[in-house]
Coordinates of C-alpha atoms in Angstrom, one line a residue:
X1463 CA 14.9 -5.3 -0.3
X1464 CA 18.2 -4.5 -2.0
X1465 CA 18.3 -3.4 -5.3
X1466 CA 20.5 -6.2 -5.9
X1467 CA 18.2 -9.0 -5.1
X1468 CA 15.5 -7.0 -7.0
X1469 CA 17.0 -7.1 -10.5
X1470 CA 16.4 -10.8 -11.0
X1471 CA 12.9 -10.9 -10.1
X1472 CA 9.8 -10.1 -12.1
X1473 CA 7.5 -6.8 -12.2
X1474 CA 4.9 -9.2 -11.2
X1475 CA 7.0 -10.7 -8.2
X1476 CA 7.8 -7.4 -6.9
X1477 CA 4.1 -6.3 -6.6
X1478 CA 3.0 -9.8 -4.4
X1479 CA 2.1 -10.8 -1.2
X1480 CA 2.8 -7.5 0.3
X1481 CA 6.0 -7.4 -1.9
X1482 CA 6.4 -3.5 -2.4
X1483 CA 10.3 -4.6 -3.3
X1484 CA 13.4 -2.3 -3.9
X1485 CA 13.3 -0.7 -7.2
X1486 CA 16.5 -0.5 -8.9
X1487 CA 17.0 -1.7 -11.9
X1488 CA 13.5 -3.3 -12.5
X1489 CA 11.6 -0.1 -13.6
X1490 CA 10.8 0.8 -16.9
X1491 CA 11.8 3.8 -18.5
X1492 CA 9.3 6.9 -17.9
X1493 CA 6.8 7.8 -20.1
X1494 CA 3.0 7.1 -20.2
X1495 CA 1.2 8.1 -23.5
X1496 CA -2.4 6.7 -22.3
X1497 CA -2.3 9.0 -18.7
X1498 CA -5.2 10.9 -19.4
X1499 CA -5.6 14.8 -17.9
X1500 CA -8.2 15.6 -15.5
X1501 CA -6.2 17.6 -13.0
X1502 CA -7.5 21.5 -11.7
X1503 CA -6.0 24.8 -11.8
X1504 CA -7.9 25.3 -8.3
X1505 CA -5.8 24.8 -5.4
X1506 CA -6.1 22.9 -2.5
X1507 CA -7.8 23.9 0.7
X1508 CA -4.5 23.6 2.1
X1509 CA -3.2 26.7 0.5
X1510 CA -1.9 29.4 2.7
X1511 CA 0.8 31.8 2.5
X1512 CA 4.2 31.2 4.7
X1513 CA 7.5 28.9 4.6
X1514 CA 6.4 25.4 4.1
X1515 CA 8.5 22.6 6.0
X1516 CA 8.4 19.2 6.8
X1517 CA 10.8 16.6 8.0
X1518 CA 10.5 13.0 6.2
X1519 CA 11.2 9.2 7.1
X1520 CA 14.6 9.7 5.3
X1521 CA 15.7 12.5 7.4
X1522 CA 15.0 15.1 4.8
X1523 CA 13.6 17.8 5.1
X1524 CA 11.2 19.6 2.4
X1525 CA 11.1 23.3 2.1
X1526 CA 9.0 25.7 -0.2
X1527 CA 8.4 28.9 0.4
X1528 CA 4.4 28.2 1.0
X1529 CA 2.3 25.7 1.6
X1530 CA 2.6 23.3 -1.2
X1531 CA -1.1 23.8 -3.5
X1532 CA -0.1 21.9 -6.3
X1533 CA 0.8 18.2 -4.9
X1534 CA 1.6 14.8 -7.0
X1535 CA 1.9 12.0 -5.2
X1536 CA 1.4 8.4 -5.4
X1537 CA -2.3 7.4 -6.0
X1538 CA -2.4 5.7 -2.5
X1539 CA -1.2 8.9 -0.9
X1540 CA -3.5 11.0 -2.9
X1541 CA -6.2 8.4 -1.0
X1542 CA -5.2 9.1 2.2
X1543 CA -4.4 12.8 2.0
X1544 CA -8.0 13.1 0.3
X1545 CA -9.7 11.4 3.2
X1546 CA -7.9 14.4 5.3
X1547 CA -9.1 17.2 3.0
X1548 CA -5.9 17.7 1.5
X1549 CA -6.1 17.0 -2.5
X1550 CA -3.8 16.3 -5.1
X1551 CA -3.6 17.7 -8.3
X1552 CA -1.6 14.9 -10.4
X1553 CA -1.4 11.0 -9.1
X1554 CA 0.9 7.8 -10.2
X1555 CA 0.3 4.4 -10.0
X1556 CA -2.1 1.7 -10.0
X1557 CA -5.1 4.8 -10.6
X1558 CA -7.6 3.8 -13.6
X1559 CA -8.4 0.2 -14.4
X1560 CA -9.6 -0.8 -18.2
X1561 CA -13.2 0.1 -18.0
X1562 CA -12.3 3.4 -16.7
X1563 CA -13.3 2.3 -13.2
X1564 CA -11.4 3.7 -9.9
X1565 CA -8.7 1.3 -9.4
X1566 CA -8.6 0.0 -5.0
X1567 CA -6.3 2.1 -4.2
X1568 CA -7.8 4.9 -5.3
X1569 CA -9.9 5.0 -2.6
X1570 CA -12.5 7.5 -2.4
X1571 CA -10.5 9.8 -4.6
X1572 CA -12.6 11.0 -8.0
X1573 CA -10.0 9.9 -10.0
X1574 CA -11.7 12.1 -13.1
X1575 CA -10.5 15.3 -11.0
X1576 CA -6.6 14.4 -11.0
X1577 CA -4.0 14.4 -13.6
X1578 CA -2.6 11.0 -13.8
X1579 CA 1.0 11.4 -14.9
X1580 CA 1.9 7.0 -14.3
X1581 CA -0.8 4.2 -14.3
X1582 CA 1.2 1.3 -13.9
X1583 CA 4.6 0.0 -13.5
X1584 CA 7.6 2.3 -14.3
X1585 CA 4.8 5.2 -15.9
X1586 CA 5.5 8.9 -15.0
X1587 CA 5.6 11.2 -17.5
X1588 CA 7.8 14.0 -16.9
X1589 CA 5.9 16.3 -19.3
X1590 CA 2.9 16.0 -17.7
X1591 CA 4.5 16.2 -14.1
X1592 CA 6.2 19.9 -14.9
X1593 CA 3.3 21.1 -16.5
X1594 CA 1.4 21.0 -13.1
X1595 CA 4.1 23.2 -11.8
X1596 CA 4.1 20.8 -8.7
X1597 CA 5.4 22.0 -5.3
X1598 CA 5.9 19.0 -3.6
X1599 CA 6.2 14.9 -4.3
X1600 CA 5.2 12.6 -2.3
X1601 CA 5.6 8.7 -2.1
X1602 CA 5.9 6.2 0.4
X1603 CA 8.8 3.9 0.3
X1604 CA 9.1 0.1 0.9
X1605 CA 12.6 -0.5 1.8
X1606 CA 15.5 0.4 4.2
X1607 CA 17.6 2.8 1.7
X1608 CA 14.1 5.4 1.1
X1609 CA 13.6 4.5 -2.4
X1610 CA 10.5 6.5 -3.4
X1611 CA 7.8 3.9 -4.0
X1612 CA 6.5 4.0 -8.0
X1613 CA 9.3 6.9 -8.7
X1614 CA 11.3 5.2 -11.8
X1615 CA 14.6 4.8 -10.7
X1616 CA 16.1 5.3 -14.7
X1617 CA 14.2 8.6 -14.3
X1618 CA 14.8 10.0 -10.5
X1619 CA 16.9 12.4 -11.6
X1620 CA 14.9 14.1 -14.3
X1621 CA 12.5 13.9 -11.6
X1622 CA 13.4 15.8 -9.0
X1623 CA 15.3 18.1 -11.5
X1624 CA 12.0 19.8 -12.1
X1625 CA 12.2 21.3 -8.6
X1626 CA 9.3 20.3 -6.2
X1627 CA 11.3 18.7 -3.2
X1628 CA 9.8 15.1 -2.3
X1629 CA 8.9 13.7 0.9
X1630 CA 8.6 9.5 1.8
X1631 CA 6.4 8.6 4.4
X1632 CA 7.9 5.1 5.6
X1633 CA 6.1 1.9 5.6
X1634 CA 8.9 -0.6 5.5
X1635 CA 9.5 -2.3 9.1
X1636 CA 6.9 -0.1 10.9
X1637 CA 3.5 -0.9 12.6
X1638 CA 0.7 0.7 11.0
X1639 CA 0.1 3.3 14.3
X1640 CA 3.7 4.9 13.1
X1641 CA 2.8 5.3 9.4
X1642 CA -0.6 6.2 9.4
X1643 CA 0.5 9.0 12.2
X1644 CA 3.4 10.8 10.2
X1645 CA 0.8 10.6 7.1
X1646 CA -1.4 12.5 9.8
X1647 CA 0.9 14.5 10.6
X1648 CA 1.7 15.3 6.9
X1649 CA -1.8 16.3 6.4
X1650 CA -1.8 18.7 9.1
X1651 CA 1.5 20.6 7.9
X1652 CA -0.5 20.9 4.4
X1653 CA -3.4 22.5 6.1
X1654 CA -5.7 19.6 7.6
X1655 CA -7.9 20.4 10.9
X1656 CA -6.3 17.3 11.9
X1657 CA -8.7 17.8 15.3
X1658 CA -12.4 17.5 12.9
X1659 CA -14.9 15.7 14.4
X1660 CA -14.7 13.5 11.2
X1661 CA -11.1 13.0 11.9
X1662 CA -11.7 12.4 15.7
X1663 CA -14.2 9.8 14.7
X1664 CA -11.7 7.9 12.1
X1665 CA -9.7 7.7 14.8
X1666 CA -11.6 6.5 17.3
X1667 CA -13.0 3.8 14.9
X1668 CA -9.4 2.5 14.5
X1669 CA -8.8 2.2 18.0
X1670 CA -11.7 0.5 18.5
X1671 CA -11.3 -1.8 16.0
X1672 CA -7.7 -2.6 17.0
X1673 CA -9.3 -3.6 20.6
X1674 CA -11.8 -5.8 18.6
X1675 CA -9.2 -7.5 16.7
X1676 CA -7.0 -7.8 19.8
X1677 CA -9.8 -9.4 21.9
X1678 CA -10.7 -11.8 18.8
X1679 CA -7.1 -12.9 18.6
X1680 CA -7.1 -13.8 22.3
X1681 CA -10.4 -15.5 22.5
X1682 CA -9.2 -18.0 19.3
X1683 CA -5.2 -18.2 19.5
X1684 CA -5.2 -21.1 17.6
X1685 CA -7.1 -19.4 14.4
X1686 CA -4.1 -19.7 12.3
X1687 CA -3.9 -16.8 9.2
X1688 CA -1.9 -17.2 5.9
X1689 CA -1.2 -14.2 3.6
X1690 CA -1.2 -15.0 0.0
X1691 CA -1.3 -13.3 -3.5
X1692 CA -2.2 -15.0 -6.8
X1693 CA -0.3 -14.9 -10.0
X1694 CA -0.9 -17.4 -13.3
X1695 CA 2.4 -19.4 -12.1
X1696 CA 2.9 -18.6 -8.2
X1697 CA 1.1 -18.8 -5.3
X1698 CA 3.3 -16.0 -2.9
X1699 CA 2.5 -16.5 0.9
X1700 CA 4.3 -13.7 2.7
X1701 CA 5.9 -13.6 6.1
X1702 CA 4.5 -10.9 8.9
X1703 CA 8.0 -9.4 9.3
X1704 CA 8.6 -5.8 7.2
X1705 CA 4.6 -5.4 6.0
X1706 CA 3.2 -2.4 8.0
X1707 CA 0.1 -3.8 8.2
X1708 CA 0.9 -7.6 9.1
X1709 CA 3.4 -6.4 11.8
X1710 CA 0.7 -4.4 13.6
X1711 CA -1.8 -7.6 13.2
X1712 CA 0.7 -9.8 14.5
X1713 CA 1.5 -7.6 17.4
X1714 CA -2.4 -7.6 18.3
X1715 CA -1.9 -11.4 18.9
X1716 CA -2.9 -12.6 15.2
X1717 CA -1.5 -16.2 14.4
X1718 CA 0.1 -16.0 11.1
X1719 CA 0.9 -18.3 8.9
X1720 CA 5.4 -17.7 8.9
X1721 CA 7.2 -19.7 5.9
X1722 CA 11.0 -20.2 6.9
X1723 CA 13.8 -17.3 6.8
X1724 CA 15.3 -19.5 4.2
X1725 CA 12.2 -19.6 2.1
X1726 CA 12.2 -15.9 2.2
X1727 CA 15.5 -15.4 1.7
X1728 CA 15.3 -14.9 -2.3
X1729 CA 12.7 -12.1 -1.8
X1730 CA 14.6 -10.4 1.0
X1731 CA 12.3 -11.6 3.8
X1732 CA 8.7 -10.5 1.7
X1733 CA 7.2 -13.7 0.6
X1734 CA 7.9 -17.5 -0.3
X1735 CA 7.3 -18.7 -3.9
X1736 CA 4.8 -21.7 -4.1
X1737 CA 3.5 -23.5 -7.3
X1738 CA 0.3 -23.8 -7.5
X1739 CA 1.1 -27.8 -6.9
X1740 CA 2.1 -26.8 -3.5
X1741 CA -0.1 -24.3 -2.6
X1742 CA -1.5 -26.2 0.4
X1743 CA 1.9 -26.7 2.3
X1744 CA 0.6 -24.6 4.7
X1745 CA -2.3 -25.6 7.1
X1746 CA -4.5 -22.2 7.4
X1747 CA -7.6 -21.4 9.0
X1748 CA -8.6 -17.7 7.2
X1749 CA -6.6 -16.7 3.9
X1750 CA -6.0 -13.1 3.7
X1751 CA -5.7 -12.5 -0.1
X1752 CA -3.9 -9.5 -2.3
X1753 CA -7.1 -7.0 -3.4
X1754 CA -4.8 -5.5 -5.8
X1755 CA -5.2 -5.1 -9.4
X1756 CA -1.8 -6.8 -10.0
X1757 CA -3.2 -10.3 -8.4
X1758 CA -5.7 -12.7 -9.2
X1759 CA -8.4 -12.3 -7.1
X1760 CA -10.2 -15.6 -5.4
X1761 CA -13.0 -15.9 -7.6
X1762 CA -10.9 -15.8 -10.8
X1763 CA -8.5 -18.7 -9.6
X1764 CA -9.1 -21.7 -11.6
X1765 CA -6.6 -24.3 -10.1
X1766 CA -7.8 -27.1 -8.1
X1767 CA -5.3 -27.2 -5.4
X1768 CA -6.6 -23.6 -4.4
X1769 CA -10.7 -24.8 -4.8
X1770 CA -9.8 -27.6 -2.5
X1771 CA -7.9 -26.0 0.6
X1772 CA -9.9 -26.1 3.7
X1773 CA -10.4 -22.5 4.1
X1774 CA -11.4 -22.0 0.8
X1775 CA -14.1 -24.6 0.9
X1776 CA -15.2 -23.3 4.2
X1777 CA -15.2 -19.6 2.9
X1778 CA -13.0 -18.2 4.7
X1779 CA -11.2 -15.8 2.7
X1780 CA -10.8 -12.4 2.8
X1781 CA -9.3 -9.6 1.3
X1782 CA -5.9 -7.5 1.8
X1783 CA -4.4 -4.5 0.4
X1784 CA -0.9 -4.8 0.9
X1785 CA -0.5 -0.8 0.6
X1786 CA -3.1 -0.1 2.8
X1787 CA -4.3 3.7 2.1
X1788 CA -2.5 5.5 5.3
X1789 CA -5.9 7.1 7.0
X1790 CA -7.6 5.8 9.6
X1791 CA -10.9 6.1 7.5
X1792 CA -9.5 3.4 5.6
X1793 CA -7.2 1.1 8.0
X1794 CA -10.2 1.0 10.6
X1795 CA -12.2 -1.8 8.5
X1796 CA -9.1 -3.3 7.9
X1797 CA -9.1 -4.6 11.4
X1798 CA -12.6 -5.1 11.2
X1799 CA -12.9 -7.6 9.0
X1800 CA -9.6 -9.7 10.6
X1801 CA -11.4 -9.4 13.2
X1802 CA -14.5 -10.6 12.1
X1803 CA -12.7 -13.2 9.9
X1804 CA -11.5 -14.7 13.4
X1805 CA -14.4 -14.5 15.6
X1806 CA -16.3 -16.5 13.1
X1807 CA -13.6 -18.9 11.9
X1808 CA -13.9 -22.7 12.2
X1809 CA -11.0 -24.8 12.8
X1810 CA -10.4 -26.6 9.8
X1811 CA -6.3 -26.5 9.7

């Protein structure tokens, strides 16, 4: 989404319904006085000696003169990159919720072992950031011009002026194969034995699982699936177009839910804006609902017109992180539980 269209919207409505928006103008100035240190002086398994390179989804190319030790990236990054072996040593974003408690998209990371430099919205203390002498940044990025997802735009330049070069891995208008094999292929330029038998395994789960789902989809073509994220004032149901992950459903035969171009139109083609008044506009069989910390989750939504929606009342509802954590440890039960969501469905649309 343009920067453009984004400055009109609200922090909340570029975090929906799989809404990883431009950035722009929206982010808040840098700085985050309650990021708490936990980060290491040891470096990762990953470090070797020898010129460092690797080729990003803006066409850029990162070069140190080793392999990078000290990483920061983006907490879902850090996730993936974990699951591979490969650790970081500072994270932003959504990282630490209020009772100290790994936020969802930390995944399996120890969150108590990582220097978290941006917990929210428009956070990333620079400070912080150059005193981990960082090699390398690394984001992924939501939109067509390779703005670096959770970078704040107001401090870019400060940024990068510290010196690490930064890499994007893409997921805007991809399937989720393509992202999750440059993050793969990220890992292994950072050291990764990207042929493990824990690895081999992830993979093969994934590719089972994406038979499953395919096989569920063909067997009930007529489950119909909406997407949705909850807010106080706005139910957002989002299209399958642009989301990495819906894309690669939809190609696997899933029966989405697809609100009109026009309705989309205001969001650049992410979501449509419900009230809760009109939250049942759409028939749906299974709701897949925004797990993220930024959303109301299903059994914190109060308003009747949600309580009384077939799907709901039948239970079908599950949960979906919009930024899926790009490893297939983590993406494999992602299809898994569509898939089970649809084998068991009743028609009640």
């Amino acid at each position: 989404m343009s920067n453009a269209r984004a400055t009109h919207l609200s922090r909340r409505g570029i975090l929906a319904a799989g809404g990883a928006l431009g950035l722009g103008a929206v982010l808040a100035a840098c700085g985050d006085d309650d990021a708490k240190s936990g980060g290491s002086d040891k470096e990762t398994t990953a470090a070797k000696s020898g010129p460092w390179t690797f080729k990003d989804d803006r066409g850029q190319t990162a070069k140190t003169d080793r392999t990078p030790a000290n990483i920061v990236s983006f907490i879902g990054v850090a996730a993936a990159l974990h699951d591979y072996g490969i650790e970081s040593k500072g994270v932003f974003g959504p990282t630490k919720l209020k009772d100290g408690k790994a936020d969802v998209q930390a995944g399996d990371l120890d969150i108590s072992k990582v220097t978290v430099i941006g917990n929210e919205w428009g956070q990333f203390n620079i400070e912080k950031y150059a005193a981990l002498s960082p090699d390398v940044l690394i984001t992924t990025m939501f939109d067509a011009a390779g703005t670096l997802w959770y970078v704040p735009e107001e401090s870019k330049k400060k940024i990068l002026a510290v010196g690490a070069p930064s890499v994007g891995i893409s997921v805007y208008d991809v399937q989720l194969p393509t992202s999750l094999q440059r993050m793969l292929e990220l890992a292994k330029s950072l050291g990764a034995d990207t042929t493990s038998s824990t690895i081999t395994a992830a993979k093969k789960r994934f590719e089972d699982a994406a038979a499953r789902l395919r096989a569920a989809t063909k067997a009930k073509p007529n489950i119909k699936v909406l997407v949705g994220s909850a807010s106080q004032d706005i139910f957002y149901v989002s299209g399958s177009n642009l989301s990495v992950d819906l894309e690669y459903f939809k190609a696997l035969g899933v029966n989405f839910v697809e609100p009109a171009a026009s309705a989309l139109k205001a969001s650049g083609g992410w979501y449509e804006n419900l009230s809760w008044e009109n939250v049942d506009k759409y028939g749906a069989d299974v709701i897949m609902m925004d797990n993220r910390t930024s959303a109301i989750q299903p059994a914190d939504i109060t308003e009747g017109t949600w309580k009384k929606l077939p799907a709901v009342k039948a239970g079908q509802v599950i949960a979906r992180n919009p930024e899926p954590i790009l490893s297939y440890d983590k993406c494999a039960p992602l299809l898994e539980d569509l898939a089970k969501a649809i084998e068991s469905a009743k028609k009640v649309s």
